[in-house]
Short mmCIF file of C-alpha atoms and ligand atoms in Angstrom, two decimals:
data_model
loop_
_atom_site.label_atom_id
_atom_site.label_comp_id
_atom_site.label_asym_id
_atom_site.label_seq_id
_atom_site.Cartn_x
_atom_site.Cartn_y
_atom_site.Cartn_z
CA MET A 1 71.56 110.17 10.00
CA THR A 2 71.39 112.16 6.76
CA THR A 3 68.23 111.51 4.78
CA LEU A 4 67.46 111.96 1.11
CA ALA A 5 65.30 114.93 2.15
CA ASP A 6 68.42 116.54 3.67
CA VAL A 7 70.31 116.03 0.40
CA LEU A 8 67.41 117.47 -1.59
CA SER A 9 67.39 120.52 0.66
CA VAL A 10 71.12 121.09 0.13
CA ALA A 11 70.74 120.53 -3.62
CA GLU A 12 67.97 123.13 -3.72
CA ASP A 13 70.26 125.63 -1.98
CA LEU A 14 73.15 124.90 -4.34
CA TRP A 15 71.15 124.57 -7.54
CA PRO A 16 67.68 126.09 -7.08
CA ALA A 17 65.10 124.40 -9.28
CA SER A 18 63.76 127.85 -10.18
CA GLY A 19 66.94 128.33 -12.25
CA ALA A 20 66.05 125.47 -14.61
CA GLU A 21 64.90 126.12 -18.17
CA ALA A 22 61.14 125.77 -18.71
CA TRP A 23 61.59 122.62 -20.85
CA ASP A 24 63.80 120.88 -18.30
CA ALA A 25 62.86 118.12 -15.83
CA VAL A 26 65.09 118.49 -12.77
CA GLY A 27 64.74 117.08 -9.27
CA LEU A 28 64.07 113.71 -7.71
CA VAL A 29 63.40 110.99 -10.29
CA ALA A 30 63.21 108.02 -7.90
CA GLY A 31 63.58 107.49 -4.18
CA ASP A 32 61.94 108.03 -0.80
CA PRO A 33 62.87 111.35 0.88
CA ALA A 34 62.86 109.53 4.23
CA GLN A 35 65.54 107.03 3.22
CA PRO A 36 69.01 107.41 4.73
CA VAL A 37 71.88 108.57 2.51
CA ARG A 38 75.41 107.49 3.38
CA ARG A 39 77.00 107.43 -0.06
CA VAL A 40 76.34 109.44 -3.24
CA VAL A 41 77.73 108.79 -6.72
CA LEU A 42 77.90 111.71 -9.16
CA ALA A 43 77.80 111.16 -12.94
CA VAL A 44 76.85 113.07 -16.07
CA ASP A 45 74.51 110.36 -17.35
CA ALA A 46 72.26 107.70 -15.82
CA VAL A 47 73.25 104.80 -18.08
CA ALA A 48 73.82 101.08 -17.50
CA ASP A 49 77.48 101.54 -16.54
CA THR A 50 76.99 104.38 -14.06
CA VAL A 51 74.02 102.60 -12.49
CA SER A 52 76.17 99.47 -12.07
CA GLU A 53 78.87 101.60 -10.48
CA ALA A 54 76.40 103.16 -8.05
CA LEU A 55 74.87 99.80 -7.13
CA ASP A 56 78.28 98.11 -6.77
CA ALA A 57 79.35 100.96 -4.47
CA ARG A 58 76.14 100.44 -2.45
CA ALA A 59 75.32 104.10 -3.04
CA ASP A 60 72.03 105.44 -1.71
CA LEU A 61 71.81 108.13 -4.38
CA LEU A 62 72.94 108.56 -7.97
CA LEU A 63 73.07 112.27 -8.79
CA THR A 64 73.30 112.95 -12.52
CA HIS A 65 73.53 116.07 -14.61
CA HIS A 66 71.25 114.79 -17.37
CA PRO A 67 67.65 113.96 -16.44
CA LEU A 68 66.89 110.32 -17.29
CA LEU A 69 63.22 111.14 -17.83
CA LEU A 70 63.37 114.43 -19.72
CA ARG A 71 60.53 113.51 -22.03
CA GLY A 72 57.45 111.43 -21.32
CA VAL A 73 57.67 107.66 -21.24
CA THR A 74 54.76 105.24 -21.35
CA SER A 75 56.61 102.28 -19.89
CA VAL A 76 59.41 101.45 -17.48
CA ALA A 77 59.59 97.85 -18.72
CA GLU A 78 63.11 96.51 -18.39
CA THR A 79 63.21 95.84 -22.10
CA THR A 80 63.78 99.58 -22.49
CA TYR A 81 66.94 101.49 -21.57
CA LYS A 82 65.18 103.90 -19.24
CA GLY A 83 62.96 101.25 -17.69
CA SER A 84 65.99 99.06 -17.05
CA VAL A 85 67.94 101.89 -15.46
CA ILE A 86 65.13 103.07 -13.20
CA SER A 87 64.09 99.54 -12.18
CA ARG A 88 67.63 98.52 -11.28
CA LEU A 89 68.06 101.66 -9.17
CA ILE A 90 64.77 101.12 -7.33
CA ARG A 91 65.54 97.43 -6.70
CA GLY A 92 68.96 98.40 -5.40
CA GLY A 93 67.55 101.03 -3.04
CA CYS A 94 69.41 103.79 -4.87
CA ALA A 95 67.59 107.07 -5.45
CA LEU A 96 68.08 109.16 -8.60
CA LEU A 97 68.33 112.95 -8.65
CA ALA A 98 68.85 115.19 -11.71
CA CYS A 99 70.47 118.63 -11.45
CA HIS A 100 70.61 119.91 -15.02
CA THR A 101 70.08 123.46 -16.30
CA ASN A 102 69.56 124.58 -12.69
CA ALA A 103 73.19 123.50 -12.17
CA ASP A 104 74.31 125.13 -15.43
CA VAL A 105 73.40 128.66 -14.43
CA VAL A 106 74.95 129.00 -10.96
CA GLU A 107 78.39 130.54 -10.28
CA ASP A 108 80.02 127.10 -9.88
CA GLY A 109 77.90 125.50 -12.60
CA THR A 110 79.06 123.72 -15.75
CA SER A 111 80.03 126.89 -17.61
CA GLY A 112 81.30 128.67 -14.50
CA VAL A 113 83.68 125.82 -13.69
CA LEU A 114 85.07 125.74 -17.23
CA ALA A 115 85.56 129.53 -17.13
CA GLN A 116 87.42 129.15 -13.84
CA ARG A 117 89.67 126.43 -15.23
CA LEU A 118 90.55 128.68 -18.19
CA ARG A 119 91.13 131.51 -15.67
CA LEU A 120 88.82 133.84 -17.60
CA ARG A 121 88.90 137.34 -16.14
CA GLY A 122 85.73 139.27 -15.53
CA ALA A 123 83.65 136.30 -16.62
CA THR A 124 79.93 137.06 -16.81
CA PRO A 125 77.00 134.99 -18.07
CA ILE A 126 76.25 135.21 -21.79
CA VAL A 127 72.55 135.19 -20.89
CA PRO A 128 72.19 136.46 -17.30
CA SER A 129 69.32 135.13 -15.19
CA ALA A 130 66.46 137.56 -14.60
CA ASP A 131 67.11 137.55 -10.85
CA SER A 132 70.92 137.58 -10.74
CA PRO A 133 73.63 139.17 -12.92
CA THR A 134 76.17 136.56 -11.81
CA ARG A 135 74.01 133.58 -12.76
CA GLY A 136 72.91 132.50 -16.20
CA LEU A 137 73.77 130.50 -19.30
CA GLY A 138 77.33 130.39 -20.64
CA ARG A 139 80.23 132.63 -19.66
CA VAL A 140 82.25 135.25 -21.50
CA GLY A 141 85.51 136.78 -20.29
CA ASP A 142 89.14 137.49 -21.11
CA LEU A 143 92.06 135.09 -20.99
CA PRO A 144 94.85 136.12 -18.57
CA GLU A 145 96.91 136.88 -21.67
CA PRO A 146 96.23 136.55 -25.41
CA VAL A 147 97.23 133.17 -26.88
CA GLU A 148 97.07 131.51 -30.27
CA LEU A 149 93.85 129.64 -30.96
CA GLY A 150 95.77 126.38 -31.23
CA VAL A 151 97.38 126.95 -27.86
CA LEU A 152 93.98 127.60 -26.29
CA ALA A 153 92.64 124.38 -27.81
CA ARG A 154 95.64 122.46 -26.44
CA GLU A 155 95.13 123.98 -23.00
CA LEU A 156 91.51 122.88 -23.16
CA ALA A 157 92.63 119.38 -24.11
CA GLY A 158 94.67 119.31 -20.91
CA ILE A 159 91.77 120.49 -18.76
CA LEU A 160 89.08 118.16 -20.12
CA PRO A 161 89.08 114.38 -19.66
CA SER A 162 90.14 112.65 -22.86
CA THR A 163 87.55 111.40 -25.34
CA ALA A 164 87.73 109.62 -28.67
CA THR A 165 86.78 112.63 -30.76
CA GLY A 166 89.01 115.07 -28.88
CA ILE A 167 88.63 118.75 -29.70
CA ARG A 168 87.68 120.14 -33.11
CA VAL A 169 88.51 123.69 -34.07
CA ALA A 170 87.27 125.98 -36.85
CA GLY A 171 89.70 128.85 -37.31
CA ASP A 172 93.34 129.69 -37.98
CA TYR A 173 95.66 127.88 -35.52
CA ARG A 174 97.73 131.05 -35.15
CA ARG A 175 94.82 133.45 -34.67
CA VAL A 176 95.41 135.39 -31.48
CA VAL A 177 92.57 134.91 -29.00
CA SER A 178 91.82 137.07 -25.99
CA ARG A 179 88.06 137.22 -25.40
CA VAL A 180 86.47 133.81 -24.96
CA ALA A 181 82.81 132.81 -24.79
CA LEU A 182 81.87 129.31 -23.67
CA CYS A 183 78.89 127.17 -22.87
CA GLY A 184 79.16 123.74 -21.27
CA GLY A 185 77.07 121.12 -23.08
CA ALA A 186 75.25 121.87 -26.33
CA GLY A 187 75.49 125.63 -26.87
CA ASP A 188 74.69 126.17 -30.54
CA SER A 189 71.62 128.22 -29.54
CA LEU A 190 74.01 130.97 -28.42
CA LEU A 191 76.08 131.12 -31.64
CA ALA A 192 74.39 134.34 -32.81
CA HIS A 193 74.34 136.00 -29.39
CA PRO A 194 76.10 139.41 -29.47
CA ALA A 195 78.38 138.41 -26.58
CA VAL A 196 79.47 135.36 -28.60
CA THR A 197 79.86 137.13 -31.96
CA ALA A 198 81.99 139.79 -30.19
CA SER A 199 84.35 137.09 -28.86
CA ASP A 200 87.54 135.72 -30.43
CA ALA A 201 86.58 132.11 -29.73
CA TYR A 202 83.47 130.22 -28.69
CA ILE A 203 83.86 126.92 -26.84
CA THR A 204 80.89 124.59 -26.70
CA SER A 205 79.79 121.04 -27.64
CA ASP A 206 77.72 119.18 -30.23
CA LEU A 207 78.25 121.74 -32.99
CA ARG A 208 76.53 120.43 -36.12
CA HIS A 209 77.33 121.26 -39.74
CA HIS A 210 74.69 123.93 -40.40
CA PRO A 211 74.91 125.99 -37.20
CA ALA A 212 78.73 125.91 -37.33
CA SER A 213 78.91 126.69 -41.04
CA GLU A 214 76.39 129.53 -40.77
CA SER A 215 78.32 131.07 -37.88
CA LEU A 216 81.59 130.98 -39.85
CA GLU A 217 79.96 132.37 -43.01
CA GLN A 218 78.34 135.16 -40.99
CA THR A 219 81.76 135.96 -39.54
CA LEU A 220 83.10 136.33 -43.10
CA VAL A 221 80.30 138.74 -44.04
CA ARG A 222 80.55 140.71 -40.80
CA GLY A 223 84.32 140.88 -40.90
CA SER A 224 84.62 139.65 -37.30
CA GLY A 225 83.41 136.78 -35.21
CA PRO A 226 84.58 133.88 -33.11
CA ALA A 227 86.62 130.84 -34.00
CA LEU A 228 84.72 127.73 -32.92
CA ILE A 229 86.02 125.10 -30.51
CA ASP A 230 83.89 121.97 -30.29
CA THR A 231 84.47 119.68 -27.30
CA SER A 232 82.89 116.48 -26.06
CA HIS A 233 79.55 117.25 -24.40
CA TRP A 234 80.25 114.74 -21.66
CA ALA A 235 83.77 116.05 -21.03
CA SER A 236 82.69 119.68 -20.66
CA GLU A 237 80.02 118.74 -18.12
CA TRP A 238 82.06 116.12 -16.29
CA LEU A 239 84.29 118.95 -15.00
CA TRP A 240 81.34 120.25 -12.99
CA LEU A 241 80.99 117.01 -11.01
CA ASP A 242 84.09 117.76 -8.96
CA ALA A 243 82.76 121.19 -7.93
CA ALA A 244 79.39 119.64 -7.13
CA ALA A 245 81.05 116.91 -5.05
CA GLN A 246 83.08 119.46 -3.09
CA ALA A 247 79.95 121.49 -2.32
CA LEU A 248 78.03 118.39 -1.21
CA ARG A 249 80.91 117.23 1.03
CA ARG A 250 81.02 120.69 2.62
CA GLU A 251 77.26 120.78 3.26
CA LEU A 252 76.79 117.11 4.15
CA PRO A 253 79.64 116.01 6.40
CA GLY A 254 79.37 112.29 7.05
CA VAL A 255 78.08 111.55 3.56
CA GLU A 256 80.61 109.95 1.22
CA VAL A 257 80.52 111.62 -2.20
CA VAL A 258 82.15 109.85 -5.15
CA VAL A 259 82.62 111.23 -8.68
CA SER A 260 82.23 108.58 -11.37
CA GLU A 261 85.30 108.30 -13.59
CA LEU A 262 83.40 106.32 -16.22
CA ARG A 263 83.44 107.93 -19.65
CA THR A 264 79.84 108.10 -20.84
CA ASP A 265 80.76 110.04 -23.98
CA PRO A 266 79.11 107.89 -26.68
CA TRP A 267 82.09 107.73 -29.10
CA SER A 268 84.66 104.90 -28.94
CA PHE A 269 87.22 105.91 -31.55
CA ALA A 270 87.81 108.27 -34.43
CA ILE A 271 89.83 107.86 -37.63
CA VAL A 272 91.72 111.04 -38.51
CA GLN A 273 92.24 111.09 -42.29
ZN1 ZN B 301 74.50 118.19 -21.12
#
Protein backbone atom coordinates (compact mmCIF):
# COMPACT_ATOMS: atom_id res chain seq x y z
CA MET A 1 0.00 0.00 0.00
CA THR A 2 1.38 3.40 -1.00
CA THR A 3 1.46 5.88 1.85
CA LEU A 4 1.54 9.65 1.86
CA ALA A 5 5.18 9.36 2.99
CA ASP A 6 5.92 7.44 -0.23
CA VAL A 7 4.31 10.21 -2.29
CA LEU A 8 6.26 12.86 -0.39
CA SER A 9 9.48 10.99 -1.10
CA VAL A 10 8.72 10.84 -4.83
CA ALA A 11 7.72 14.51 -4.84
CA GLU A 12 11.01 15.41 -3.19
CA ASP A 13 12.89 13.53 -5.92
CA LEU A 14 10.90 15.19 -8.69
CA TRP A 15 10.71 18.67 -7.20
CA PRO A 16 13.32 19.05 -4.44
CA ALA A 17 12.21 21.53 -1.79
CA SER A 18 15.72 23.02 -1.88
CA GLY A 19 14.81 24.47 -5.29
CA ALA A 20 12.04 26.65 -3.83
CA GLU A 21 12.44 30.41 -3.52
CA ALA A 22 13.23 31.64 0.00
CA TRP A 23 9.81 33.31 0.36
CA ASP A 24 7.88 30.21 -0.71
CA ALA A 25 6.02 27.71 1.48
CA VAL A 26 6.14 24.33 -0.26
CA GLY A 27 5.51 20.84 1.07
CA LEU A 28 2.83 19.09 3.09
CA VAL A 29 0.09 21.46 4.27
CA ALA A 30 -2.23 18.86 5.82
CA GLY A 31 -2.24 15.11 6.22
CA ASP A 32 -0.66 12.19 8.06
CA PRO A 33 2.41 10.71 6.30
CA ALA A 34 1.26 7.26 7.43
CA GLN A 35 -2.10 7.46 5.65
CA PRO A 36 -2.62 5.35 2.54
CA VAL A 37 -2.82 7.08 -0.85
CA ARG A 38 -4.82 5.43 -3.62
CA ARG A 39 -5.94 8.47 -5.59
CA VAL A 40 -4.37 11.91 -6.14
CA VAL A 41 -6.00 14.97 -7.72
CA LEU A 42 -3.72 17.61 -9.25
CA ALA A 43 -4.82 21.26 -9.53
CA VAL A 44 -3.23 24.69 -9.77
CA ASP A 45 -5.22 26.12 -6.86
CA ALA A 46 -6.73 24.79 -3.63
CA VAL A 47 -10.12 26.51 -3.88
CA ALA A 48 -13.68 25.45 -3.05
CA ASP A 49 -14.27 23.84 -6.45
CA THR A 50 -11.07 21.81 -6.61
CA VAL A 51 -11.52 20.68 -3.01
CA SER A 52 -15.05 19.53 -3.85
CA GLU A 53 -13.68 17.68 -6.86
CA ALA A 54 -11.03 15.94 -4.74
CA LEU A 55 -13.53 15.00 -2.03
CA ASP A 56 -16.14 13.81 -4.55
CA ALA A 57 -13.46 11.65 -6.19
CA ARG A 58 -12.57 10.25 -2.73
CA ALA A 59 -8.99 11.36 -3.33
CA ASP A 60 -6.47 10.84 -0.54
CA LEU A 61 -4.32 13.76 -1.67
CA LEU A 62 -4.87 17.10 -3.40
CA LEU A 63 -1.59 18.25 -4.91
CA THR A 64 -1.63 21.91 -5.91
CA HIS A 65 0.87 24.22 -7.52
CA HIS A 66 -0.04 27.23 -5.38
CA PRO A 67 0.50 26.94 -1.61
CA LEU A 68 -2.79 27.54 0.22
CA LEU A 69 -0.94 28.87 3.26
CA LEU A 70 1.77 31.02 1.70
CA ARG A 71 1.45 33.74 4.31
CA GLY A 72 0.62 33.43 7.99
CA VAL A 73 -2.95 32.91 9.09
CA THR A 74 -4.29 33.34 12.61
CA SER A 75 -7.41 31.26 12.14
CA VAL A 76 -8.70 28.27 10.19
CA ALA A 77 -12.32 29.07 11.08
CA GLU A 78 -14.64 27.93 8.33
CA THR A 79 -15.90 31.46 7.92
CA THR A 80 -12.66 32.12 6.04
CA TYR A 81 -11.75 30.80 2.59
CA LYS A 82 -8.55 29.12 3.74
CA GLY A 83 -10.06 27.77 6.93
CA SER A 84 -12.97 26.33 4.98
CA VAL A 85 -10.70 24.69 2.43
CA ILE A 86 -8.33 23.15 4.96
CA SER A 87 -11.13 22.00 7.30
CA ARG A 88 -13.07 20.32 4.50
CA LEU A 89 -9.93 18.51 3.34
CA ILE A 90 -9.08 17.30 6.84
CA ARG A 91 -12.67 16.15 7.50
CA GLY A 92 -12.65 14.32 4.18
CA GLY A 93 -9.36 12.56 4.94
CA CYS A 94 -7.68 14.27 1.99
CA ALA A 95 -4.12 15.52 2.46
CA LEU A 96 -2.85 18.72 0.81
CA LEU A 97 0.60 19.11 -0.74
CA ALA A 98 2.02 22.22 -2.45
CA CYS A 99 4.75 22.01 -5.10
CA HIS A 100 5.32 25.59 -6.20
CA THR A 101 8.60 27.30 -7.13
CA ASN A 102 10.39 24.00 -6.49
CA ALA A 103 8.30 22.68 -9.41
CA ASP A 104 8.93 25.81 -11.49
CA VAL A 105 12.69 25.38 -11.72
CA VAL A 106 13.07 21.72 -12.76
CA GLU A 107 13.50 20.54 -16.38
CA ASP A 108 9.84 19.48 -16.64
CA GLY A 109 8.58 22.39 -14.53
CA THR A 110 6.04 25.04 -15.45
CA SER A 111 8.38 27.00 -17.72
CA GLY A 112 10.14 23.90 -19.05
CA VAL A 113 6.85 22.35 -20.16
CA LEU A 114 5.76 25.54 -21.94
CA ALA A 115 9.15 25.73 -23.69
CA GLN A 116 8.73 22.11 -24.79
CA ARG A 117 5.24 22.75 -26.14
CA LEU A 118 6.58 25.70 -28.18
CA ARG A 119 9.44 23.42 -29.32
CA LEU A 120 12.04 25.99 -28.27
CA ARG A 121 15.51 24.91 -29.33
CA GLY A 122 18.44 25.13 -26.97
CA ALA A 123 16.16 26.30 -24.18
CA THR A 124 18.03 27.29 -21.03
CA PRO A 125 16.84 28.87 -17.79
CA ILE A 126 16.68 32.67 -17.72
CA VAL A 127 18.00 32.51 -14.14
CA PRO A 128 19.88 29.21 -13.71
CA SER A 129 19.90 27.57 -10.28
CA ALA A 130 23.19 27.80 -8.39
CA ASP A 131 23.58 24.02 -8.43
CA SER A 132 22.40 23.17 -11.95
CA PRO A 133 22.66 24.94 -15.33
CA THR A 134 19.59 23.08 -16.63
CA ARG A 135 17.35 24.13 -13.74
CA GLY A 136 16.14 27.59 -12.85
CA LEU A 137 13.49 30.24 -13.42
CA GLY A 138 12.02 30.84 -16.88
CA ARG A 139 13.34 29.55 -20.19
CA VAL A 140 14.84 31.22 -23.25
CA GLY A 141 15.40 29.56 -26.62
CA ASP A 142 14.77 29.73 -30.35
CA LEU A 143 11.61 28.79 -32.21
CA PRO A 144 12.07 26.00 -34.78
CA GLU A 145 11.61 28.70 -37.42
CA PRO A 146 10.91 32.44 -37.23
CA VAL A 147 7.21 33.34 -37.21
CA GLU A 148 5.16 36.51 -36.99
CA LEU A 149 4.33 37.61 -33.46
CA GLY A 150 0.63 37.17 -34.16
CA VAL A 151 1.20 33.62 -35.35
CA LEU A 152 3.15 32.82 -32.19
CA ALA A 153 0.33 34.24 -30.06
CA ARG A 154 -2.21 32.12 -31.97
CA GLU A 155 -0.06 29.02 -31.51
CA LEU A 156 0.05 29.76 -27.80
CA ALA A 157 -3.73 30.11 -27.77
CA GLY A 158 -3.93 26.59 -29.17
CA ILE A 159 -1.55 25.18 -26.56
CA LEU A 160 -3.08 26.79 -23.47
CA PRO A 161 -6.53 25.95 -22.10
CA SER A 162 -9.01 28.69 -22.95
CA THR A 163 -9.74 31.48 -20.49
CA ALA A 164 -12.00 34.52 -20.54
CA THR A 165 -9.22 37.04 -21.01
CA GLY A 166 -7.36 35.03 -23.64
CA ILE A 167 -3.94 36.28 -24.68
CA ARG A 168 -2.89 39.94 -24.78
CA VAL A 169 0.00 41.08 -26.92
CA ALA A 170 2.08 44.26 -26.98
CA GLY A 171 3.90 44.53 -30.29
CA ASP A 172 3.40 44.57 -34.05
CA TYR A 173 1.37 41.53 -35.21
CA ARG A 174 3.72 41.09 -38.17
CA ARG A 175 6.97 41.43 -36.23
CA VAL A 176 9.12 38.40 -36.98
CA VAL A 177 9.98 36.50 -33.81
CA SER A 178 12.73 33.93 -33.41
CA ARG A 179 14.17 34.10 -29.89
CA VAL A 180 11.57 33.63 -27.17
CA ALA A 181 11.84 34.07 -23.41
CA LEU A 182 9.06 32.80 -21.17
CA CYS A 183 8.16 32.39 -17.54
CA GLY A 184 5.13 30.41 -16.37
CA GLY A 185 3.06 32.32 -13.80
CA ALA A 186 3.82 35.92 -12.85
CA GLY A 187 7.16 36.79 -14.46
CA ASP A 188 7.33 40.58 -14.45
CA SER A 189 10.39 40.41 -12.16
CA LEU A 190 12.37 39.13 -15.17
CA LEU A 191 11.32 41.89 -17.61
CA ALA A 192 14.68 43.69 -17.33
CA HIS A 193 16.80 40.53 -17.34
CA PRO A 194 19.40 40.62 -20.17
CA ALA A 195 18.20 37.25 -21.51
CA VAL A 196 14.68 38.70 -21.76
CA THR A 197 15.66 42.08 -23.23
CA ALA A 198 17.74 40.22 -25.86
CA SER A 199 14.68 38.18 -26.92
CA ASP A 200 12.13 38.95 -29.63
CA ALA A 201 9.18 38.09 -27.39
CA TYR A 202 8.58 37.48 -23.70
CA ILE A 203 5.69 35.26 -22.65
CA THR A 204 4.48 35.47 -19.08
CA SER A 205 1.38 36.23 -16.97
CA ASP A 206 -0.12 38.96 -14.79
CA LEU A 207 1.66 41.82 -16.58
CA ARG A 208 0.48 45.07 -15.00
CA HIS A 209 0.40 48.54 -16.56
CA HIS A 210 3.63 49.97 -15.15
CA PRO A 211 6.01 47.02 -15.58
CA ALA A 212 4.68 46.39 -19.12
CA SER A 213 4.75 50.06 -20.10
CA GLU A 214 8.25 50.57 -18.71
CA SER A 215 9.54 47.53 -20.59
CA LEU A 216 8.08 48.81 -23.88
CA GLU A 217 9.39 52.35 -23.33
CA GLN A 218 12.84 50.99 -22.49
CA THR A 219 12.72 48.99 -25.72
CA LEU A 220 12.06 52.23 -27.62
CA VAL A 221 15.06 53.95 -26.00
CA ARG A 222 17.34 50.94 -26.43
CA GLY A 223 16.27 50.32 -29.99
CA SER A 224 15.61 46.63 -29.31
CA GLY A 225 13.66 44.53 -26.89
CA PRO A 226 10.92 41.95 -26.66
CA ALA A 227 7.29 42.11 -27.64
CA LEU A 228 5.17 41.11 -24.64
CA ILE A 229 2.69 38.24 -24.58
CA ASP A 230 0.49 38.11 -21.48
CA THR A 231 -1.34 34.85 -20.79
CA SER A 232 -3.62 33.61 -18.03
CA HIS A 233 -1.56 32.73 -14.96
CA TRP A 234 -3.68 29.66 -14.33
CA ALA A 235 -3.49 28.50 -17.95
CA SER A 236 0.31 28.71 -18.15
CA GLU A 237 0.70 26.66 -14.98
CA TRP A 238 -2.10 24.20 -15.69
CA LEU A 239 0.03 22.81 -18.54
CA TRP A 240 2.51 21.56 -15.96
CA LEU A 241 -0.07 19.36 -14.22
CA ASP A 242 -0.03 16.84 -17.05
CA ALA A 243 3.76 16.44 -16.84
CA ALA A 244 3.53 16.16 -13.07
CA ALA A 245 0.79 13.52 -13.36
CA GLN A 246 2.83 11.47 -15.83
CA ALA A 247 5.85 11.55 -13.52
CA LEU A 248 3.76 10.51 -10.50
CA ARG A 249 2.12 7.65 -12.43
CA ARG A 250 5.57 6.44 -13.49
CA GLU A 251 6.96 6.55 -9.95
CA LEU A 252 3.84 5.40 -8.11
CA PRO A 253 2.26 2.53 -10.04
CA GLY A 254 -1.01 1.58 -8.41
CA VAL A 255 -1.86 5.15 -7.47
CA GLU A 256 -4.55 6.78 -9.61
CA VAL A 257 -3.52 10.30 -10.61
CA VAL A 258 -6.17 12.68 -11.95
CA VAL A 259 -5.61 16.17 -13.38
CA SER A 260 -8.39 18.61 -12.52
CA GLU A 261 -10.00 20.14 -15.59
CA LEU A 262 -11.66 22.87 -13.53
CA ARG A 263 -10.73 26.38 -14.63
CA THR A 264 -9.61 28.26 -11.54
CA ASP A 265 -8.61 31.34 -13.53
CA PRO A 266 -10.52 34.08 -11.66
CA TRP A 267 -12.02 35.83 -14.72
CA SER A 268 -15.46 34.89 -16.10
CA PHE A 269 -15.77 37.04 -19.21
CA ALA A 270 -14.22 39.98 -21.00
CA ILE A 271 -15.77 42.67 -23.21
CA VAL A 272 -13.56 43.48 -26.19
CA GLN A 273 -14.29 47.07 -27.25
ZN1 LIG B 1 1.48 30.60 -10.12
